[in-house]
Amino acid sequence: MSTHTSPRRSLILGFSLLLLITVAFGLHRAISSTENSTLAIAKIIDAPIDIPTPQAMGTQTIVLAGGCFWGTEAVFEQLKGVSSVVSGFSGGSAATAHYDTVSDGNTGHAEAIQITYDPQQISFGQLLKIYFFVAHDPTQVNRQSPDNGTQYRSTIFFANSEQQKVSQAYIDKLNQAQIFPQPIATQLVALTKFYPAEDYHQNFIDRNPNYPYVVIHDRPKIERLRQQFPNLVRG
């Protein structure tokens, strides 16, 4: 691990006074973020926003970035029709696709996940709904909750023109309906390459369910998913 400071590294390095302050601050932000997301969910249920998507054949992939990949990975792993979710990096070069380097915030990479799914079981539009309403806060610029930096930006790395078109239409509808209190900050960027992260980041929450960062910031997302979209969660 590098000595670059971030909330996750503070949690890793020990239970100091600074850690306790960071956790308390993070808990306050997590509660606030949850309240905002709950209000947005209520709006989307009252006035559903969705985009028809082509029924593609065979498995498809999409790369999404929305803050710490531990939590976004765990959310999408719960969904019916999703066969694989890999944590990694996108937006920069192969030479800098390493966690400690990306965490410096100067590589062009974003922490991202690569989702493999069956469009016959779950549509691209449904994946976008979970991305915007559960997995992260799409109105934050270069941050998510306590994590700051361009590596935590909200980005859809589209693999083709259809993904770009559907994503842009979805964002436009969300903004027009004023579902969120601020405009959507999510960027649409053509995917060039996705680089898997180190093994210890994969399935991190399954292996570390009581890790402080996970308890405060990630487990509430999974609970929210199960409560708000039970029809999309695998049995």
GROMACS .gro file of N, CA and C in nm, residues 28-179:
model
  456
   28HIS      N    1  -2.207   1.044   0.853
   28HIS     CA    2  -2.301   1.154   0.830
   28HIS      C    3  -2.331   1.168   0.682
   29ARG      N    4  -2.225   1.163   0.598
   29ARG     CA    5  -2.244   1.177   0.454
   29ARG      C    6  -2.321   1.059   0.397
   30ALA      N    7  -2.296   0.939   0.451
   30ALA     CA    8  -2.365   0.820   0.401
   30ALA      C    9  -2.514   0.830   0.428
   31ILE      N   10  -2.551   0.878   0.549
   31ILE     CA   11  -2.692   0.894   0.583
   31ILE      C   12  -2.757   0.996   0.491
   32SER      N   13  -2.686   1.109   0.468
   32SER     CA   14  -2.740   1.212   0.380
   32SER      C   15  -2.758   1.160   0.239
   33SER      N   16  -2.656   1.085   0.189
   33SER     CA   17  -2.664   1.029   0.055
   33SER      C   18  -2.779   0.931   0.044
   34THR      N   19  -2.800   0.850   0.148
   34THR     CA   20  -2.909   0.753   0.147
   34THR      C   21  -3.044   0.823   0.142
   35GLU      N   22  -3.059   0.932   0.218
   35GLU     CA   23  -3.184   1.007   0.218
   35GLU      C   24  -3.212   1.065   0.079
   36ASN      N   25  -3.109   1.123   0.016
   36ASN     CA   26  -3.127   1.179  -0.117
   36ASN      C   27  -3.164   1.072  -0.218
   37SER      N   28  -3.098   0.956  -0.207
   37SER     CA   29  -3.128   0.847  -0.300
   37SER      C   30  -3.269   0.795  -0.279
   38THR      N   31  -3.313   0.788  -0.154
   38THR     CA   32  -3.448   0.741  -0.125
   38THR      C   33  -3.552   0.833  -0.186
   39LEU      N   34  -3.529   0.964  -0.178
   39LEU     CA   35  -3.620   1.060  -0.239
   39LEU      C   36  -3.623   1.043  -0.390
   40ALA      N   37  -3.505   1.022  -0.449
   40ALA     CA   38  -3.499   1.003  -0.593
   40ALA      C   39  -3.570   0.875  -0.635
   41ILE      N   40  -3.553   0.769  -0.556
   41ILE     CA   41  -3.620   0.643  -0.585
   41ILE      C   42  -3.771   0.662  -0.583
   42ALA      N   43  -3.820   0.735  -0.483
   42ALA     CA   44  -3.964   0.760  -0.474
   42ALA      C   45  -4.014   0.829  -0.600
   43LYS      N   46  -3.938   0.924  -0.650
   43LYS     CA   47  -3.978   0.995  -0.771
   43LYS      C   48  -3.979   0.902  -0.892
   44ILE      N   49  -3.880   0.816  -0.903
   44ILE     CA   50  -3.872   0.731  -1.020
   44ILE      C   51  -3.984   0.628  -1.019
   45ILE      N   52  -4.025   0.586  -0.899
   45ILE     CA   53  -4.135   0.489  -0.890
   45ILE      C   54  -4.267   0.557  -0.927
   46ASP      N   55  -4.282   0.681  -0.882
   46ASP     CA   56  -4.404   0.755  -0.914
   46ASP      C   57  -4.413   0.785  -1.064
   47ALA      N   58  -4.300   0.817  -1.124
   47ALA     CA   59  -4.297   0.851  -1.267
   47ALA      C   60  -4.183   0.775  -1.332
   48PRO      N   61  -4.206   0.648  -1.366
   48PRO     CA   62  -4.097   0.563  -1.415
   48PRO      C   63  -4.024   0.622  -1.536
   49ILE      N   64  -3.894   0.617  -1.530
   49ILE     CA   65  -3.810   0.660  -1.640
   49ILE      C   66  -3.738   0.536  -1.692
   50ASP      N   67  -3.760   0.503  -1.814
   50ASP     CA   68  -3.689   0.390  -1.872
   50ASP      C   69  -3.675   0.413  -2.022
   51ILE      N   70  -3.582   0.343  -2.081
   51ILE     CA   71  -3.553   0.356  -2.223
   51ILE      C   72  -3.563   0.219  -2.287
   52PRO      N   73  -3.643   0.204  -2.391
   52PRO     CA   74  -3.646   0.075  -2.461
   52PRO      C   75  -3.507   0.040  -2.514
   53THR      N   76  -3.467  -0.083  -2.496
   53THR     CA   77  -3.336  -0.124  -2.544
   53THR      C   78  -3.351  -0.246  -2.635
   54PRO      N   79  -3.267  -0.257  -2.736
   54PRO     CA   80  -3.276  -0.372  -2.827
   54PRO      C   81  -3.252  -0.502  -2.752
   55GLN      N   82  -3.320  -0.606  -2.793
   55GLN     CA   83  -3.299  -0.737  -2.733
   55GLN      C   84  -3.183  -0.806  -2.804
   56ALA      N   85  -3.063  -0.771  -2.762
   56ALA     CA   86  -2.943  -0.829  -2.822
   56ALA      C   87  -2.933  -0.977  -2.789
   57MET      N   88  -2.865  -1.051  -2.874
   57MET     CA   89  -2.848  -1.193  -2.852
   57MET      C   90  -2.711  -1.221  -2.791
   58GLY      N   91  -2.706  -1.319  -2.702
   58GLY     CA   92  -2.579  -1.354  -2.639
   58GLY      C   93  -2.544  -1.258  -2.527
   59THR      N   94  -2.440  -1.291  -2.451
   59THR     CA   95  -2.400  -1.206  -2.340
   59THR      C   96  -2.341  -1.075  -2.390
   60GLN      N   97  -2.360  -0.970  -2.311
   60GLN     CA   98  -2.310  -0.836  -2.343
   60GLN      C   99  -2.227  -0.786  -2.224
   61THR      N  100  -2.145  -0.684  -2.249
   61THR     CA  101  -2.068  -0.623  -2.140
   61THR      C  102  -2.085  -0.472  -2.142
   62ILE      N  103  -2.071  -0.412  -2.025
   62ILE     CA  104  -2.070  -0.267  -2.011
   62ILE      C  105  -1.974  -0.233  -1.897
   63VAL      N  106  -1.899  -0.125  -1.914
   63VAL     CA  107  -1.805  -0.079  -1.812
   63VAL      C  108  -1.859   0.050  -1.751
   64LEU      N  109  -1.877   0.048  -1.619
   64LEU     CA  110  -1.933   0.161  -1.546
   64LEU      C  111  -1.838   0.203  -1.434
   65ALA      N  112  -1.824   0.334  -1.414
   65ALA     CA  113  -1.745   0.388  -1.304
   65ALA      C  114  -1.835   0.474  -1.217
   66GLY      N  115  -1.823   0.456  -1.086
   66GLY     CA  116  -1.907   0.533  -0.995
   66GLY      C  117  -1.855   0.528  -0.853
   67GLY      N  118  -1.730   0.571  -0.834
   67GLY     CA  119  -1.672   0.567  -0.701
   67GLY      C  120  -1.600   0.436  -0.674
   68CYS      N  121  -1.581   0.405  -0.548
   68CYS     CA  122  -1.510   0.285  -0.507
   68CYS      C  123  -1.571   0.161  -0.570
   69PHE      N  124  -1.489   0.082  -0.638
   69PHE     CA  125  -1.543  -0.033  -0.710
   69PHE      C  126  -1.586  -0.147  -0.618
   70TRP      N  127  -1.548  -0.144  -0.491
   70TRP     CA  128  -1.596  -0.248  -0.399
   70TRP      C  129  -1.749  -0.249  -0.396
   71GLY      N  130  -1.806  -0.131  -0.378
   71GLY     CA  131  -1.952  -0.122  -0.363
   71GLY      C  132  -2.028  -0.142  -0.493
   72THR      N  133  -1.980  -0.082  -0.601
   72THR     CA  134  -2.052  -0.098  -0.728
   72THR      C  135  -2.048  -0.243  -0.774
   73GLU      N  136  -1.936  -0.309  -0.754
   73GLU     CA  137  -1.926  -0.451  -0.789
   73GLU      C  138  -2.031  -0.532  -0.712
   74ALA      N  139  -2.039  -0.510  -0.582
   74ALA     CA  140  -2.129  -0.588  -0.497
   74ALA      C  141  -2.275  -0.565  -0.534
   75VAL      N  142  -2.311  -0.444  -0.572
   75VAL     CA  143  -2.449  -0.414  -0.610
   75VAL      C  144  -2.488  -0.494  -0.735
   76PHE      N  145  -2.407  -0.487  -0.838
   76PHE     CA  146  -2.445  -0.552  -0.964
   76PHE      C  147  -2.434  -0.704  -0.957
   77GLU      N  148  -2.355  -0.754  -0.865
   77GLU     CA  149  -2.347  -0.899  -0.847
   77GLU      C  150  -2.478  -0.958  -0.795
   78GLN      N  151  -2.564  -0.874  -0.739
   78GLN     CA  152  -2.691  -0.922  -0.685
   78GLN      C  153  -2.798  -0.943  -0.791
   79LEU      N  154  -2.775  -0.897  -0.913
   79LEU     CA  155  -2.882  -0.888  -1.012
   79LEU      C  156  -2.901  -1.015  -1.095
   80LYS      N  157  -3.026  -1.045  -1.123
   80LYS     CA  158  -3.060  -1.153  -1.214
   80LYS      C  159  -3.001  -1.121  -1.352
   81GLY      N  160  -2.951  -1.221  -1.419
   81GLY     CA  161  -2.900  -1.201  -1.554
   81GLY      C  162  -2.757  -1.154  -1.561
   82VAL      N  163  -2.698  -1.116  -1.447
   82VAL     CA  164  -2.557  -1.074  -1.444
   82VAL      C  165  -2.472  -1.194  -1.408
   83SER      N  166  -2.383  -1.232  -1.496
   83SER     CA  167  -2.300  -1.352  -1.474
   83SER      C  168  -2.162  -1.321  -1.418
   84SER      N  169  -2.116  -1.198  -1.436
   84SER     CA  170  -1.981  -1.164  -1.389
   84SER      C  171  -1.969  -1.013  -1.368
   85VAL      N  172  -1.902  -0.976  -1.259
   85VAL     CA  173  -1.867  -0.836  -1.235
   85VAL      C  174  -1.722  -0.833  -1.191
   86VAL      N  175  -1.639  -0.758  -1.263
   86VAL     CA  176  -1.496  -0.750  -1.234
   86VAL      C  177  -1.460  -0.607  -1.199
   87SER      N  178  -1.389  -0.589  -1.089
   87SER     CA  179  -1.341  -0.456  -1.051
   87SER      C  180  -1.212  -0.425  -1.125
   88GLY      N  181  -1.196  -0.300  -1.167
   88GLY     CA  182  -1.075  -0.265  -1.240
   88GLY      C  183  -1.066  -0.116  -1.268
   89PHE      N  184  -0.999  -0.084  -1.377
   89PHE     CA  185  -0.970   0.055  -1.412
   89PHE      C  186  -0.993   0.077  -1.561
   90SER      N  187  -1.035   0.198  -1.594
   90SER     CA  188  -1.050   0.235  -1.735
   90SER      C  189  -1.027   0.385  -1.749
   91GLY      N  190  -0.976   0.423  -1.865
   91GLY     CA  191  -0.953   0.565  -1.893
   91GLY      C  192  -0.808   0.603  -1.906
   92GLY      N  193  -0.717   0.514  -1.860
   92GLY     CA  194  -0.575   0.543  -1.868
   92GLY      C  195  -0.500   0.433  -1.941
   93SER      N  196  -0.371   0.425  -1.917
   93SER     CA  197  -0.286   0.329  -1.988
   93SER      C  198  -0.263   0.203  -1.906
   94ALA      N  199  -0.212   0.100  -1.972
   94ALA     CA  200  -0.180  -0.026  -1.904
   94ALA      C  201  -0.071  -0.006  -1.799
   95ALA      N  202   0.022   0.082  -1.827
   95ALA     CA  203   0.135   0.103  -1.737
   95ALA      C  204   0.093   0.156  -1.600
   96THR      N  205  -0.018   0.227  -1.596
   96THR     CA  206  -0.061   0.288  -1.470
   96THR      C  207  -0.185   0.221  -1.410
   97ALA      N  208  -0.224   0.107  -1.465
   97ALA     CA  209  -0.345   0.039  -1.417
   97ALA      C  210  -0.318  -0.046  -1.295
   98HIS      N  211  -0.274   0.020  -1.188
   98HIS     CA  212  -0.244  -0.044  -1.061
   98HIS      C  213  -0.304   0.041  -0.950
   99TYR      N  214  -0.359  -0.023  -0.849
   99TYR     CA  215  -0.437   0.049  -0.748
   99TYR      C  216  -0.361   0.165  -0.684
  100ASP      N  217  -0.239   0.138  -0.636
  100ASP     CA  218  -0.165   0.245  -0.568
  100ASP      C  219  -0.136   0.362  -0.661
  101THR      N  220  -0.111   0.334  -0.788
  101THR     CA  221  -0.084   0.441  -0.885
  101THR      C  222  -0.212   0.517  -0.918
  102VAL      N  223  -0.319   0.445  -0.944
  102VAL     CA  224  -0.447   0.509  -0.976
  102VAL      C  225  -0.494   0.596  -0.861
  103SER      N  226  -0.467   0.554  -0.738
  103SER     CA  227  -0.512   0.629  -0.620
  103SER      C  228  -0.447   0.765  -0.607
  104ASP      N  229  -0.340   0.790  -0.680
  104ASP     CA  230  -0.279   0.923  -0.680
  104ASP      C  231  -0.364   1.024  -0.757
  105GLY      N  232  -0.455   0.975  -0.843
  105GLY     CA  233  -0.547   1.063  -0.913
  105GLY      C  234  -0.493   1.129  -1.037
  106ASN      N  235  -0.378   1.084  -1.085
  106ASN     CA  236  -0.316   1.151  -1.200
  106ASN      C  237  -0.299   1.061  -1.322
  107THR      N  238  -0.366   0.946  -1.324
  107THR     CA  239  -0.343   0.849  -1.432
  107THR      C  240  -0.445   0.857  -1.544
  108GLY      N  241  -0.555   0.926  -1.523
  108GLY     CA  242  -0.664   0.926  -1.619
  108GLY      C  243  -0.762   0.811  -1.597
  109HIS      N  244  -0.721   0.714  -1.515
  109HIS     CA  245  -0.808   0.600  -1.486
  109HIS      C  246  -0.920   0.638  -1.389
  110ALA      N  247  -1.030   0.567  -1.402
  110ALA     CA  248  -1.136   0.569  -1.301
  110ALA      C  249  -1.151   0.428  -1.247
  111GLU      N  250  -1.180   0.416  -1.119
  111GLU     CA  251  -1.216   0.286  -1.066
  111GLU      C  252  -1.347   0.246  -1.133
  112ALA      N  253  -1.350   0.129  -1.194
  112ALA     CA  254  -1.465   0.090  -1.275
  112ALA      C  255  -1.495  -0.058  -1.257
  113ILE      N  256  -1.610  -0.099  -1.308
  113ILE     CA  257  -1.646  -0.240  -1.307
  113ILE      C  258  -1.689  -0.281  -1.447
  114GLN      N  259  -1.655  -0.403  -1.483
  114GLN     CA  260  -1.698  -0.459  -1.611
  114GLN      C  261  -1.808  -0.562  -1.581
  115ILE      N  262  -1.927  -0.535  -1.633
  115ILE     CA  263  -2.043  -0.620  -1.607
  115ILE      C  264  -2.071  -0.705  -1.731
  116THR      N  265  -2.082  -0.834  -1.710
  116THR     CA  266  -2.125  -0.925  -1.817
  116THR      C  267  -2.266  -0.971  -1.784
  117TYR      N  268  -2.358  -0.956  -1.879
  117TYR     CA  269  -2.499  -0.985  -1.850
  117TYR      C  270  -2.569  -1.044  -1.971
  118ASP      N  271  -2.684  -1.105  -1.943
  118ASP     CA  272  -2.769  -1.164  -2.046
  118ASP      C  273  -2.886  -1.070  -2.073
  119PRO      N  274  -2.891  -1.003  -2.187
  119PRO     CA  275  -2.998  -0.907  -2.214
  119PRO      C  276  -3.137  -0.971  -2.224
  120GLN      N  277  -3.142  -1.103  -2.231
  120GLN     CA  278  -3.272  -1.170  -2.230
  120GLN      C  279  -3.328  -1.178  -2.088
  121GLN      N  280  -3.242  -1.155  -1.988
  121GLN     CA  281  -3.286  -1.161  -1.849
  121GLN      C  282  -3.290  -1.024  -1.782
  122ILE      N  283  -3.201  -0.936  -1.823
  122ILE     CA  284  -3.199  -0.800  -1.767
  122ILE      C  285  -3.156  -0.705  -1.878
  123SER      N  286  -3.228  -0.598  -1.894
  123SER     CA  287  -3.200  -0.506  -2.005
  123SER      C  288  -3.092  -0.406  -1.968
  124PHE      N  289  -3.034  -0.345  -2.070
  124PHE     CA  290  -2.937  -0.239  -2.048
  124PHE      C  291  -3.001  -0.124  -1.972
  125GLY      N  292  -3.127  -0.094  -2.004
  125GLY     CA  293  -3.199   0.011  -1.933
  125GLY      C  294  -3.214  -0.017  -1.785
  126GLN      N  295  -3.239  -0.143  -1.750
  126GLN     CA  296  -3.250  -0.179  -1.609
  126GLN      C  297  -3.116  -0.167  -1.538
  127LEU      N  298  -3.009  -0.201  -1.606
  127LEU     CA  299  -2.876  -0.183  -1.548
  127LEU      C  300  -2.849  -0.036  -1.522
  128LEU      N  301  -2.889   0.049  -1.615
  128LEU     CA  302  -2.870   0.193  -1.595
  128LEU      C  303  -2.951   0.243  -1.477
  129LYS      N  304  -3.072   0.190  -1.460
  129LYS     CA  305  -3.155   0.232  -1.346
  129LYS      C  306  -3.084   0.202  -1.214
  130ILE      N  307  -3.026   0.083  -1.203
  130ILE     CA  308  -2.954   0.047  -1.081
  130ILE      C  309  -2.829   0.134  -1.065
  131TYR      N  310  -2.762   0.161  -1.175
  131TYR     CA  311  -2.642   0.245  -1.171
  131TYR      C  312  -2.674   0.384  -1.118
  132PHE      N  313  -2.780   0.444  -1.167
  132PHE     CA  314  -2.811   0.581  -1.128
  132PHE      C  315  -2.880   0.592  -0.992
  133PHE      N  316  -2.958   0.491  -0.953
  133PHE     CA  317  -3.039   0.506  -0.832
  133PHE      C  318  -2.990   0.427  -0.713
  134VAL      N  319  -2.896   0.337  -0.732
  134VAL     CA  320  -2.849   0.256  -0.620
  134VAL      C  321  -2.697   0.257  -0.607
  135ALA      N  322  -2.629   0.231  -0.716
  135ALA     CA  323  -2.485   0.206  -0.711
  135ALA      C  324  -2.402   0.328  -0.672
  136HIS      N  325  -2.449   0.449  -0.707
  136HIS     CA  326  -2.371   0.567  -0.675
  136HIS      C  327  -2.459   0.691  -0.689
  137ASP      N  328  -2.402   0.806  -0.655
  137ASP     CA  329  -2.470   0.935  -0.671
  137ASP      C  330  -2.418   0.999  -0.799
  138PRO      N  331  -2.499   1.004  -0.905
  138PRO     CA  332  -2.452   1.052  -1.035
  138PRO      C  333  -2.439   1.203  -1.044
  139THR      N  334  -2.470   1.276  -0.937
  139THR     CA  335  -2.459   1.421  -0.941
  139THR      C  336  -2.326   1.472  -0.885
  140GLN      N  337  -2.249   1.384  -0.822
  140GLN     CA  338  -2.122   1.427  -0.764
  140GLN      C  339  -2.013   1.430  -0.872
  141VAL      N  340  -1.930   1.532  -0.866
  141VAL     CA  341  -1.823   1.551  -0.965
  141VAL      C  342  -1.690   1.510  -0.903
  142ASN      N  343  -1.625   1.411  -0.964
  142ASN     CA  344  -1.493   1.365  -0.920
  142ASN      C  345  -1.489   1.329  -0.772
  143ARG      N  346  -1.595   1.262  -0.727
  143ARG     CA  347  -1.598   1.215  -0.589
  143ARG      C  348  -1.717   1.122  -0.571
  144GLN      N  349  -1.713   1.044  -0.464
  144GLN     CA  350  -1.827   0.969  -0.416
  144GLN      C  351  -1.813   0.958  -0.266
  145SER      N  352  -1.914   1.010  -0.195
  145SER     CA  353  -1.912   1.008  -0.049
  145SER      C  354  -1.779   1.063   0.001
  146PRO      N  355  -1.697   0.988   0.080
  146PRO     CA  356  -1.575   1.050   0.133
  146PRO      C  357  -1.457   1.045   0.038
  147ASP      N  358  -1.472   0.978  -0.077
  147ASP     CA  359  -1.359   0.959  -0.169
  147ASP      C  360  -1.353   1.072  -0.271
  148ASN      N  361  -1.237   1.138  -0.278
  148ASN     CA  362  -1.218   1.251  -0.369
  148ASN      C  363  -1.114   1.220  -0.475
  149GLY      N  364  -1.137   1.271  -0.596
  149GLY     CA  365  -1.040   1.256  -0.703
  149GLY      C  366  -1.104   1.210  -0.832
  150THR      N  367  -1.038   1.235  -0.942
  150THR     CA  368  -1.093   1.197  -1.072
  150THR      C  369  -1.110   1.047  -1.086
  151GLN      N  370  -1.037   0.970  -1.007
  151GLN     CA  371  -1.050   0.824  -1.014
  151GLN      C  372  -1.184   0.775  -0.960
  152TYR      N  373  -1.259   0.865  -0.896
  152TYR     CA  374  -1.391   0.830  -0.842
  152TYR      C  375  -1.504   0.895  -0.922
  153ARG      N  376  -1.474   0.939  -1.042
  153ARG     CA  377  -1.574   1.009  -1.123
  153ARG      C  378  -1.684   0.913  -1.172
  154SER      N  379  -1.796   0.971  -1.207
  154SER     CA  380  -1.909   0.896  -1.262
  154SER      C  381  -1.895   0.892  -1.414
  155THR      N  382  -1.877   0.772  -1.469
  155THR     CA  383  -1.854   0.759  -1.613
  155THR      C  384  -1.913   0.630  -1.667
  156ILE      N  385  -1.978   0.639  -1.780
  156ILE     CA  386  -2.019   0.521  -1.856
  156ILE      C  387  -1.922   0.507  -1.972
  157PHE      N  388  -1.845   0.401  -1.972
  157PHE     CA  389  -1.752   0.374  -2.080
  157PHE      C  390  -1.825   0.287  -2.183
  158PHE      N  391  -1.885   0.351  -2.281
  158PHE     CA  392  -1.969   0.278  -2.375
  158PHE      C  393  -1.884   0.201  -2.477
  159ALA      N  394  -1.932   0.080  -2.509
  159ALA     CA  395  -1.858  -0.009  -2.600
  159ALA      C  396  -1.901   0.008  -2.744
  160ASN      N  397  -2.018   0.071  -2.767
  160ASN     CA  398  -2.068   0.088  -2.903
  160ASN      C  399  -2.164   0.205  -2.908
  161SER      N  400  -2.208   0.240  -3.027
  161SER     CA  401  -2.295   0.357  -3.045
  161SER      C  402  -2.432   0.337  -2.980
  162GLU      N  403  -2.478   0.212  -2.973
  162GLU     CA  404  -2.608   0.185  -2.913
  162GLU      C  405  -2.604   0.212  -2.763
  163GLN      N  406  -2.499   0.169  -2.696
  163GLN     CA  407  -2.486   0.199  -2.553
  163GLN      C  408  -2.476   0.349  -2.529
  164GLN      N  409  -2.403   0.418  -2.616
  164GLN     CA  410  -2.392   0.563  -2.604
  164GLN      C  411  -2.528   0.630  -2.620
  165LYS      N  412  -2.602   0.589  -2.722
  165LYS     CA  413  -2.731   0.648  -2.752
  165LYS      C  414  -2.830   0.627  -2.637
  166VAL      N  415  -2.838   0.504  -2.589
  166VAL     CA  416  -2.932   0.472  -2.481
  166VAL      C  417  -2.893   0.546  -2.352
  167SER      N  418  -2.765   0.549  -2.321
  167SER     CA  419  -2.718   0.617  -2.199
  167SER      C  420  -2.748   0.766  -2.204
  168GLN      N  421  -2.721   0.830  -2.317
  168GLN     CA  422  -2.748   0.973  -2.330
  168GLN      C  423  -2.896   1.002  -2.318
  169ALA      N  424  -2.978   0.918  -2.379
  169ALA     CA  425  -3.123   0.937  -2.370
  169ALA      C  426  -3.172   0.922  -2.227
  170TYR      N  427  -3.114   0.828  -2.154
  170TYR     CA  428  -3.154   0.807  -2.015
  170TYR      C  429  -3.115   0.928  -1.929
  171ILE      N  430  -2.993   0.977  -1.948
  171ILE     CA  431  -2.948   1.095  -1.874
  171ILE      C  432  -3.037   1.214  -1.905
  172ASP      N  433  -3.070   1.234  -2.031
  172ASP     CA  434  -3.155   1.345  -2.071
  172ASP      C  435  -3.292   1.337  -2.002
  173LYS      N  436  -3.348   1.217  -1.996
  173LYS     CA  437  -3.479   1.201  -1.932
  173LYS      C  438  -3.472   1.229  -1.782
  174LEU      N  439  -3.367   1.183  -1.718
  174LEU     CA  440  -3.351   1.209  -1.575
  174LEU      C  441  -3.339   1.359  -1.549
  175ASN      N  442  -3.261   1.428  -1.630
  175ASN     CA  443  -3.245   1.572  -1.612
  175ASN      C  444  -3.375   1.648  -1.642
  176GLN      N  445  -3.444   1.608  -1.748
  176GLN     CA  446  -3.570   1.675  -1.783
  176GLN      C  447  -3.676   1.657  -1.674
  177ALA      N  448  -3.676   1.538  -1.613
  177ALA     CA  449  -3.774   1.510  -1.508
  177ALA      C  450  -3.730   1.566  -1.373
  178GLN      N  451  -3.609   1.619  -1.364
  178GLN     CA  452  -3.553   1.673  -1.240
  178GLN      C  453  -3.566   1.572  -1.126
  179ILE      N  454  -3.527   1.449  -1.157
  179ILE     CA  455  -3.532   1.342  -1.058
  179ILE      C  456  -3.437   1.370  -0.942
   0.00000   0.00000   0.00000
